[in-house]
Amino acid sequence: MFSTKFLIAFALYSLVLDTASGKPFAEGLIACKRSDPKLDECLLNILRQTKPQLMQGNPELNLPPLDPVHIPKVSVYKNLQDIRVTGQLSNLTAKGASLITFKSLKVNLKANTWDMVIAIPLVTFVTDFDLNVTLKVIPMSVFGNGLCDGKISHSIVRFHANTEVKDGKLKLNDIKINLNLGDVEVHIIKSQNPALAQTTSQFFNTNKRLVLDLVTPVAEDVVRQMLLRFGNRILSNVEISDLLID
């Protein structure tokens, strides 16, 4: 939830060519041959080559820089055994996209599926919050709104995309996201009730598995929705022949 908007850009921005100039998004890129026995490696190499340009963004294509990433609002609703959280995060800023690495890519051209694994060593974040948090150990609502920061480290992201080629362009039909978040730290630095906020911070950081279980499904849903919506807008400018040739 705190770190994943840039995953959308990495998964798709690297497929985008500069349609205004007719030149590749990054110089020196060559389309991959469909018959290449190392097709997955060829496409993965394109991703890796374009990484520096992706970080800078592309104003002509309305692609923002990827580090830091700004997310206006994220809705939160989760009820676990020991904690219940509802509300929203806003003005979220996450840093760390420049550390991302593309671990693997597998493309099935007959089934029109794309599978990718991405590693994220470290993401730091800061966000305003307006949440209602109830802990089993504290039989009352803990806080309303304030400011928190934290970090998420050693994360792995896997996604499976079902696509189709329509009118010579690639279209995303559905995305399945699987996030394996590593370590997490959360610190409330401003709150309506500092004493209870401190107690909540301590609870979060001594029950990290619980926090990860809370964060992961929300993050997966946010990534999926944004990837489908924003990704197809980008891919509408890309000819499949710019990526794959016979």
PDB file of C-alpha atoms in Angstrom:
ATOM      1  CA  MET A   1       0.000   0.000   0.000  1.00  0.00           C
ATOM      2  CA  PHE A   2       2.778   2.401   0.900  1.00  0.00           C
ATOM      3  CA  SER A   3       5.198   1.466  -1.792  1.00  0.00           C
ATOM      4  CA  THR A   4       3.557   0.099  -4.806  1.00  0.00           C
ATOM      5  CA  LYS A   5       2.399   2.781  -7.179  1.00  0.00           C
ATOM      6  CA  PHE A   6       5.758   2.809  -8.901  1.00  0.00           C
ATOM      7  CA  LEU A   7       5.304  -0.885  -9.699  1.00  0.00           C
ATOM      8  CA  ILE A   8       2.634   0.116 -12.167  1.00  0.00           C
ATOM      9  CA  ALA A   9       5.043   2.335 -13.985  1.00  0.00           C
ATOM     10  CA  PHE A  10       7.828  -0.239 -14.034  1.00  0.00           C
ATOM     11  CA  ALA A  11       5.566  -2.927 -15.416  1.00  0.00           C
ATOM     12  CA  LEU A  12       4.314  -0.733 -18.274  1.00  0.00           C
ATOM     13  CA  TYR A  13       6.324   2.450 -18.813  1.00  0.00           C
ATOM     14  CA  SER A  14       9.183   0.356 -20.079  1.00  0.00           C
ATOM     15  CA  LEU A  15       6.936  -0.835 -22.900  1.00  0.00           C
ATOM     16  CA  VAL A  16       6.187   2.700 -24.057  1.00  0.00           C
ATOM     17  CA  LEU A  17       7.853   4.282 -27.081  1.00  0.00           C
ATOM     18  CA  ASP A  18       7.956   8.012 -27.675  1.00  0.00           C
ATOM     19  CA  THR A  19       5.144   8.183 -30.184  1.00  0.00           C
ATOM     20  CA  ALA A  20       5.566  11.915 -30.620  1.00  0.00           C
ATOM     21  CA  SER A  21       9.062  11.543 -32.072  1.00  0.00           C
ATOM     22  CA  GLY A  22       8.822   7.973 -33.381  1.00  0.00           C
ATOM     23  CA  LYS A  23      11.984   7.059 -31.494  1.00  0.00           C
ATOM     24  CA  PRO A  24      12.398   4.461 -28.743  1.00  0.00           C
ATOM     25  CA  PHE A  25      11.869   5.561 -25.174  1.00  0.00           C
ATOM     26  CA  ALA A  26      15.557   4.698 -24.669  1.00  0.00           C
ATOM     27  CA  GLU A  27      18.176   4.822 -27.417  1.00  0.00           C
ATOM     28  CA  GLY A  28      19.623   1.567 -28.693  1.00  0.00           C
ATOM     29  CA  LEU A  29      16.630  -0.675 -27.987  1.00  0.00           C
ATOM     30  CA  ILE A  30      15.792  -3.326 -30.575  1.00  0.00           C
ATOM     31  CA  ALA A  31      12.462  -5.160 -30.801  1.00  0.00           C
ATOM     32  CA  CYS A  32      12.585  -8.844 -29.852  1.00  0.00           C
ATOM     33  CA  LYS A  33      11.896 -11.655 -32.312  1.00  0.00           C
ATOM     34  CA  ARG A  34       8.926 -13.828 -31.479  1.00  0.00           C
ATOM     35  CA  SER A  35      10.882 -16.922 -32.480  1.00  0.00           C
ATOM     36  CA  ASP A  36      13.842 -16.103 -30.260  1.00  0.00           C
ATOM     37  CA  PRO A  37      14.382 -19.058 -27.872  1.00  0.00           C
ATOM     38  CA  LYS A  38      15.528 -16.470 -25.347  1.00  0.00           C
ATOM     39  CA  LEU A  39      12.531 -14.176 -25.821  1.00  0.00           C
ATOM     40  CA  ASP A  40      11.950 -13.735 -22.085  1.00  0.00           C
ATOM     41  CA  GLU A  41      15.558 -12.675 -21.602  1.00  0.00           C
ATOM     42  CA  CYS A  42      15.341 -10.259 -24.552  1.00  0.00           C
ATOM     43  CA  LEU A  43      12.251  -8.509 -23.165  1.00  0.00           C
ATOM     44  CA  LEU A  44      13.715  -8.476 -19.662  1.00  0.00           C
ATOM     45  CA  ASN A  45      16.809  -6.787 -21.067  1.00  0.00           C
ATOM     46  CA  ILE A  46      14.602  -4.034 -22.520  1.00  0.00           C
ATOM     47  CA  LEU A  47      13.165  -3.434 -19.060  1.00  0.00           C
ATOM     48  CA  ARG A  48      16.600  -3.184 -17.524  1.00  0.00           C
ATOM     49  CA  GLN A  49      17.953  -0.868 -20.224  1.00  0.00           C
ATOM     50  CA  THR A  50      15.083   1.569 -19.881  1.00  0.00           C
ATOM     51  CA  LYS A  51      15.266   1.825 -16.089  1.00  0.00           C
ATOM     52  CA  PRO A  52      17.298   5.113 -15.972  1.00  0.00           C
ATOM     53  CA  GLN A  53      14.878   6.798 -18.389  1.00  0.00           C
ATOM     54  CA  LEU A  54      11.880   5.464 -16.503  1.00  0.00           C
ATOM     55  CA  MET A  55      13.105   7.105 -13.320  1.00  0.00           C
ATOM     56  CA  GLN A  56      13.174  10.490 -15.048  1.00  0.00           C
ATOM     57  CA  GLY A  57       9.660  10.159 -16.443  1.00  0.00           C
ATOM     58  CA  ASN A  58       8.505  11.425 -19.843  1.00  0.00           C
ATOM     59  CA  PRO A  59       6.526  14.698 -19.919  1.00  0.00           C
ATOM     60  CA  GLU A  60       5.538  14.208 -23.578  1.00  0.00           C
ATOM     61  CA  LEU A  61       3.731  11.003 -22.595  1.00  0.00           C
ATOM     62  CA  ASN A  62       2.524  12.457 -19.303  1.00  0.00           C
ATOM     63  CA  LEU A  63       4.644   9.947 -17.341  1.00  0.00           C
ATOM     64  CA  PRO A  64       5.821  11.327 -13.980  1.00  0.00           C
ATOM     65  CA  PRO A  65       9.195  10.537 -12.358  1.00  0.00           C
ATOM     66  CA  LEU A  66       9.079   7.313 -10.380  1.00  0.00           C
ATOM     67  CA  ASP A  67      11.169   8.290  -7.371  1.00  0.00           C
ATOM     68  CA  PRO A  68       9.640   9.684  -5.261  1.00  0.00           C
ATOM     69  CA  VAL A  69       6.059   8.642  -5.936  1.00  0.00           C
ATOM     70  CA  HIS A  70       3.080  10.666  -4.708  1.00  0.00           C
ATOM     71  CA  ILE A  71      -0.279   8.995  -4.019  1.00  0.00           C
ATOM     72  CA  PRO A  72      -3.181  11.375  -3.238  1.00  0.00           C
ATOM     73  CA  LYS A  73      -5.440   8.936  -1.373  1.00  0.00           C
ATOM     74  CA  VAL A  74      -5.674   5.270  -0.317  1.00  0.00           C
ATOM     75  CA  SER A  75      -8.778   3.845   1.360  1.00  0.00           C
ATOM     76  CA  VAL A  76      -8.228   1.330   4.171  1.00  0.00           C
ATOM     77  CA  TYR A  77     -10.607  -1.239   5.620  1.00  0.00           C
ATOM     78  CA  LYS A  78      -9.353  -4.375   7.321  1.00  0.00           C
ATOM     79  CA  ASN A  79     -10.562  -6.466  10.221  1.00  0.00           C
ATOM     80  CA  LEU A  80      -8.156  -9.047  11.645  1.00  0.00           C
ATOM     81  CA  GLN A  81      -8.252 -11.024  14.868  1.00  0.00           C
ATOM     82  CA  ASP A  82      -6.305  -8.511  16.967  1.00  0.00           C
ATOM     83  CA  ILE A  83      -6.786  -5.271  15.061  1.00  0.00           C
ATOM     84  CA  ARG A  84      -9.402  -3.392  13.066  1.00  0.00           C
ATOM     85  CA  VAL A  85      -8.483  -0.426  10.843  1.00  0.00           C
ATOM     86  CA  THR A  86     -10.776   1.776   8.756  1.00  0.00           C
ATOM     87  CA  GLY A  87     -10.254   5.161   7.121  1.00  0.00           C
ATOM     88  CA  GLN A  88      -7.799   6.558   4.606  1.00  0.00           C
ATOM     89  CA  LEU A  89      -4.231   7.667   3.950  1.00  0.00           C
ATOM     90  CA  SER A  90      -3.566  10.868   2.016  1.00  0.00           C
ATOM     91  CA  ASN A  91      -0.635  12.864   0.613  1.00  0.00           C
ATOM     92  CA  LEU A  92       1.487   9.727   0.669  1.00  0.00           C
ATOM     93  CA  THR A  93       5.083  10.023  -0.580  1.00  0.00           C
ATOM     94  CA  ALA A  94       7.192   6.913  -1.125  1.00  0.00           C
ATOM     95  CA  LYS A  95      10.901   6.771  -2.025  1.00  0.00           C
ATOM     96  CA  GLY A  96      12.960   3.810  -3.171  1.00  0.00           C
ATOM     97  CA  ALA A  97      11.878   3.021  -6.729  1.00  0.00           C
ATOM     98  CA  SER A  98      15.405   3.607  -8.016  1.00  0.00           C
ATOM     99  CA  LEU A  99      16.532   0.532  -6.052  1.00  0.00           C
ATOM    100  CA  ILE A 100      14.104  -1.808  -7.790  1.00  0.00           C
ATOM    101  CA  THR A 101      15.411  -4.785  -9.791  1.00  0.00           C
ATOM    102  CA  PHE A 102      13.664  -6.918 -12.412  1.00  0.00           C
ATOM    103  CA  LYS A 103      14.275 -10.516 -11.373  1.00  0.00           C
ATOM    104  CA  SER A 104      12.444 -12.478 -14.048  1.00  0.00           C
ATOM    105  CA  LEU A 105       9.951 -12.229 -16.896  1.00  0.00           C
ATOM    106  CA  LYS A 106       8.009 -15.009 -18.617  1.00  0.00           C
ATOM    107  CA  VAL A 107       5.851 -14.340 -21.656  1.00  0.00           C
ATOM    108  CA  ASN A 108       3.422 -16.804 -23.249  1.00  0.00           C
ATOM    109  CA  LEU A 109       2.513 -15.363 -26.645  1.00  0.00           C
ATOM    110  CA  LYS A 110      -0.086 -18.051 -27.402  1.00  0.00           C
ATOM    111  CA  ALA A 111      -1.920 -17.550 -24.106  1.00  0.00           C
ATOM    112  CA  ASN A 112      -1.240 -13.795 -24.080  1.00  0.00           C
ATOM    113  CA  THR A 113       0.092 -13.838 -20.515  1.00  0.00           C
ATOM    114  CA  TRP A 114       2.974 -11.921 -18.940  1.00  0.00           C
ATOM    115  CA  ASP A 115       4.477 -12.942 -15.601  1.00  0.00           C
ATOM    116  CA  MET A 116       7.079 -10.845 -13.789  1.00  0.00           C
ATOM    117  CA  VAL A 117       8.986 -10.900 -10.509  1.00  0.00           C
ATOM    118  CA  ILE A 118      10.352  -7.626  -9.091  1.00  0.00           C
ATOM    119  CA  ALA A 119      12.514  -7.109  -6.007  1.00  0.00           C
ATOM    120  CA  ILE A 120      12.252  -3.951  -3.879  1.00  0.00           C
ATOM    121  CA  PRO A 121      15.130  -3.683  -1.367  1.00  0.00           C
ATOM    122  CA  LEU A 122      13.807  -0.670   0.558  1.00  0.00           C
ATOM    123  CA  VAL A 123      10.974   1.845   0.423  1.00  0.00           C
ATOM    124  CA  THR A 124      10.539   4.706   2.869  1.00  0.00           C
ATOM    125  CA  PHE A 125       7.255   6.566   3.169  1.00  0.00           C
ATOM    126  CA  VAL A 126       5.488   9.409   4.914  1.00  0.00           C
ATOM    127  CA  THR A 127       1.731   9.956   4.881  1.00  0.00           C
ATOM    128  CA  ASP A 128      -1.128  11.776   6.547  1.00  0.00           C
ATOM    129  CA  PHE A 129      -3.740   9.464   8.008  1.00  0.00           C
ATOM    130  CA  ASP A 130      -7.334   9.615   9.136  1.00  0.00           C
ATOM    131  CA  LEU A 131      -7.930   6.216  10.688  1.00  0.00           C
ATOM    132  CA  ASN A 132      -9.980   4.459  13.296  1.00  0.00           C
ATOM    133  CA  VAL A 133      -7.784   1.772  14.866  1.00  0.00           C
ATOM    134  CA  THR A 134      -9.062  -0.668  17.462  1.00  0.00           C
ATOM    135  CA  LEU A 135      -6.600  -3.034  19.154  1.00  0.00           C
ATOM    136  CA  LYS A 136      -7.625  -6.098  21.101  1.00  0.00           C
ATOM    137  CA  VAL A 137      -5.209  -5.111  23.887  1.00  0.00           C
ATOM    138  CA  ILE A 138      -6.777  -1.623  24.109  1.00  0.00           C
ATOM    139  CA  PRO A 139     -10.615  -1.707  24.145  1.00  0.00           C
ATOM    140  CA  MET A 140     -11.046   1.715  22.521  1.00  0.00           C
ATOM    141  CA  SER A 141     -10.383   3.630  19.326  1.00  0.00           C
ATOM    142  CA  VAL A 142      -6.726   4.669  19.378  1.00  0.00           C
ATOM    143  CA  PHE A 143      -6.489   7.769  17.185  1.00  0.00           C
ATOM    144  CA  GLY A 144      -8.171   9.814  14.492  1.00  0.00           C
ATOM    145  CA  ASN A 145      -5.784  11.710  12.235  1.00  0.00           C
ATOM    146  CA  GLY A 146      -2.135  12.667  12.103  1.00  0.00           C
ATOM    147  CA  LEU A 147       1.130  11.911  10.334  1.00  0.00           C
ATOM    148  CA  CYS A 148       3.260   8.765  10.200  1.00  0.00           C
ATOM    149  CA  ASP A 149       6.355   7.507   8.473  1.00  0.00           C
ATOM    150  CA  GLY A 150       8.109   4.192   8.118  1.00  0.00           C
ATOM    151  CA  LYS A 151       9.871   1.772   5.825  1.00  0.00           C
ATOM    152  CA  ILE A 152       9.273  -1.545   4.100  1.00  0.00           C
ATOM    153  CA  SER A 153      12.282  -3.662   3.154  1.00  0.00           C
ATOM    154  CA  HIS A 154      13.149  -6.915   1.377  1.00  0.00           C
ATOM    155  CA  SER A 155       9.938  -7.155  -0.654  1.00  0.00           C
ATOM    156  CA  ILE A 156       9.141  -9.307  -3.679  1.00  0.00           C
ATOM    157  CA  VAL A 157       6.330  -8.507  -6.126  1.00  0.00           C
ATOM    158  CA  ARG A 158       4.862 -11.049  -8.552  1.00  0.00           C
ATOM    159  CA  PHE A 159       2.194 -10.273 -11.084  1.00  0.00           C
ATOM    160  CA  HIS A 160       0.361 -12.201 -13.784  1.00  0.00           C
ATOM    161  CA  ALA A 161      -1.226 -10.226 -16.616  1.00  0.00           C
ATOM    162  CA  ASN A 162      -3.822 -11.552 -19.058  1.00  0.00           C
ATOM    163  CA  THR A 163      -3.650  -9.539 -22.264  1.00  0.00           C
ATOM    164  CA  GLU A 164      -4.891  -9.398 -25.810  1.00  0.00           C
ATOM    165  CA  VAL A 165      -3.698  -7.743 -29.000  1.00  0.00           C
ATOM    166  CA  LYS A 166      -6.422  -5.528 -30.427  1.00  0.00           C
ATOM    167  CA  ASP A 167      -5.963  -3.318 -33.487  1.00  0.00           C
ATOM    168  CA  GLY A 168      -2.243  -3.957 -33.346  1.00  0.00           C
ATOM    169  CA  LYS A 169      -1.890  -2.846 -29.729  1.00  0.00           C
ATOM    170  CA  LEU A 170      -1.472  -4.635 -26.421  1.00  0.00           C
ATOM    171  CA  LYS A 171      -4.374  -4.402 -23.972  1.00  0.00           C
ATOM    172  CA  LEU A 172      -4.529  -5.510 -20.335  1.00  0.00           C
ATOM    173  CA  ASN A 173      -7.648  -7.531 -19.526  1.00  0.00           C
ATOM    174  CA  ASP A 174      -6.842  -8.523 -15.967  1.00  0.00           C
ATOM    175  CA  ILE A 175      -3.971  -8.473 -13.476  1.00  0.00           C
ATOM    176  CA  LYS A 176      -3.259 -10.720 -10.511  1.00  0.00           C
ATOM    177  CA  ILE A 177      -0.877  -9.257  -7.935  1.00  0.00           C
ATOM    178  CA  ASN A 178       1.004 -11.130  -5.225  1.00  0.00           C
ATOM    179  CA  LEU A 179       3.063  -9.075  -2.771  1.00  0.00           C
ATOM    180  CA  ASN A 180       5.527 -10.622  -0.371  1.00  0.00           C
ATOM    181  CA  LEU A 181       6.443  -7.737   1.899  1.00  0.00           C
ATOM    182  CA  GLY A 182       9.544  -8.261   4.045  1.00  0.00           C
ATOM    183  CA  ASP A 183      10.225  -6.219   7.147  1.00  0.00           C
ATOM    184  CA  VAL A 184       8.088  -3.212   8.080  1.00  0.00           C
ATOM    185  CA  GLU A 185       8.391  -0.323  10.532  1.00  0.00           C
ATOM    186  CA  VAL A 186       5.711   2.281  11.255  1.00  0.00           C
ATOM    187  CA  HIS A 187       6.101   5.349  13.480  1.00  0.00           C
ATOM    188  CA  ILE A 188       3.322   7.805  14.283  1.00  0.00           C
ATOM    189  CA  ILE A 189       5.003  11.200  14.479  1.00  0.00           C
ATOM    190  CA  LYS A 190       1.916  13.369  14.900  1.00  0.00           C
ATOM    191  CA  SER A 191      -1.462  12.498  16.386  1.00  0.00           C
ATOM    192  CA  GLN A 192      -4.448  13.861  18.301  1.00  0.00           C
ATOM    193  CA  ASN A 193      -3.461  11.654  21.218  1.00  0.00           C
ATOM    194  CA  PRO A 194       0.352  11.297  21.473  1.00  0.00           C
ATOM    195  CA  ALA A 195       0.275   8.804  24.343  1.00  0.00           C
ATOM    196  CA  LEU A 196      -2.035   6.370  22.605  1.00  0.00           C
ATOM    197  CA  ALA A 197      -0.200   6.942  19.324  1.00  0.00           C
ATOM    198  CA  GLN A 198       3.037   5.860  20.978  1.00  0.00           C
ATOM    199  CA  THR A 199       1.342   2.728  22.290  1.00  0.00           C
ATOM    200  CA  THR A 200       0.047   1.949  18.820  1.00  0.00           C
ATOM    201  CA  SER A 201       3.478   2.452  17.244  1.00  0.00           C
ATOM    202  CA  GLN A 202       4.976   0.046  19.754  1.00  0.00           C
ATOM    203  CA  PHE A 203       2.225  -2.476  19.050  1.00  0.00           C
ATOM    204  CA  PHE A 204       2.815  -2.233  15.285  1.00  0.00           C
ATOM    205  CA  ASN A 205       6.562  -2.715  15.571  1.00  0.00           C
ATOM    206  CA  THR A 206       6.319  -5.672  17.936  1.00  0.00           C
ATOM    207  CA  ASN A 207       3.609  -7.371  15.857  1.00  0.00           C
ATOM    208  CA  LYS A 208       5.024  -6.946  12.376  1.00  0.00           C
ATOM    209  CA  ARG A 209       3.443 -10.062  10.938  1.00  0.00           C
ATOM    210  CA  LEU A 210       0.043  -8.669  11.872  1.00  0.00           C
ATOM    211  CA  VAL A 211       0.854  -5.355  10.201  1.00  0.00           C
ATOM    212  CA  LEU A 212       2.027  -7.109   7.036  1.00  0.00           C
ATOM    213  CA  ASP A 213      -1.193  -9.137   6.945  1.00  0.00           C
ATOM    214  CA  LEU A 214      -3.065  -5.847   7.251  1.00  0.00           C
ATOM    215  CA  VAL A 215      -1.128  -3.982   4.571  1.00  0.00           C
ATOM    216  CA  THR A 216      -0.673  -6.662   1.896  1.00  0.00           C
ATOM    217  CA  PRO A 217      -4.253  -7.186   0.588  1.00  0.00           C
ATOM    218  CA  VAL A 218      -4.901  -3.447   0.504  1.00  0.00           C
ATOM    219  CA  ALA A 219      -1.691  -2.915  -1.484  1.00  0.00           C
ATOM    220  CA  GLU A 220      -2.540  -5.690  -3.924  1.00  0.00           C
ATOM    221  CA  ASP A 221      -5.966  -4.210  -4.632  1.00  0.00           C
ATOM    222  CA  VAL A 222      -4.592  -0.689  -5.138  1.00  0.00           C
ATOM    223  CA  VAL A 223      -1.915  -1.907  -7.542  1.00  0.00           C
ATOM    224  CA  ARG A 224      -4.344  -3.982  -9.575  1.00  0.00           C
ATOM    225  CA  GLN A 225      -6.876  -1.179 -10.051  1.00  0.00           C
ATOM    226  CA  MET A 226      -4.292   1.429 -10.953  1.00  0.00           C
ATOM    227  CA  LEU A 227      -2.397  -0.899 -13.290  1.00  0.00           C
ATOM    228  CA  LEU A 228      -5.491  -1.736 -15.292  1.00  0.00           C
ATOM    229  CA  ARG A 229      -6.728   1.848 -15.513  1.00  0.00           C
ATOM    230  CA  PHE A 230      -3.487   3.709 -16.099  1.00  0.00           C
ATOM    231  CA  GLY A 231      -1.673   0.920 -17.935  1.00  0.00           C
ATOM    232  CA  ASN A 232      -4.193   0.610 -20.738  1.00  0.00           C
ATOM    233  CA  ARG A 233      -4.106   4.347 -21.311  1.00  0.00           C
ATOM    234  CA  ILE A 234      -0.350   4.092 -21.861  1.00  0.00           C
ATOM    235  CA  LEU A 235      -0.482   0.937 -23.968  1.00  0.00           C
ATOM    236  CA  SER A 236      -3.022   2.545 -26.300  1.00  0.00           C
ATOM    237  CA  ASN A 237      -0.061   4.531 -27.699  1.00  0.00           C
ATOM    238  CA  VAL A 238       2.148   1.479 -28.316  1.00  0.00           C
ATOM    239  CA  GLU A 239       2.207  -0.738 -31.389  1.00  0.00           C
ATOM    240  CA  ILE A 240       2.912  -4.379 -30.551  1.00  0.00           C
ATOM    241  CA  SER A 241       5.299  -4.429 -33.531  1.00  0.00           C
ATOM    242  CA  ASP A 242       7.539  -1.991 -31.661  1.00  0.00           C
ATOM    243  CA  LEU A 243       8.149  -4.683 -29.035  1.00  0.00           C
ATOM    244  CA  LEU A 244       7.900  -7.929 -31.010  1.00  0.00           C
ATOM    245  CA  ILE A 245       8.779  -8.710 -34.608  1.00  0.00           C
ATOM    246  CA  ASP A 246       8.491 -11.942 -36.622  1.00  0.00           C
TER     247      ASP A 246
END
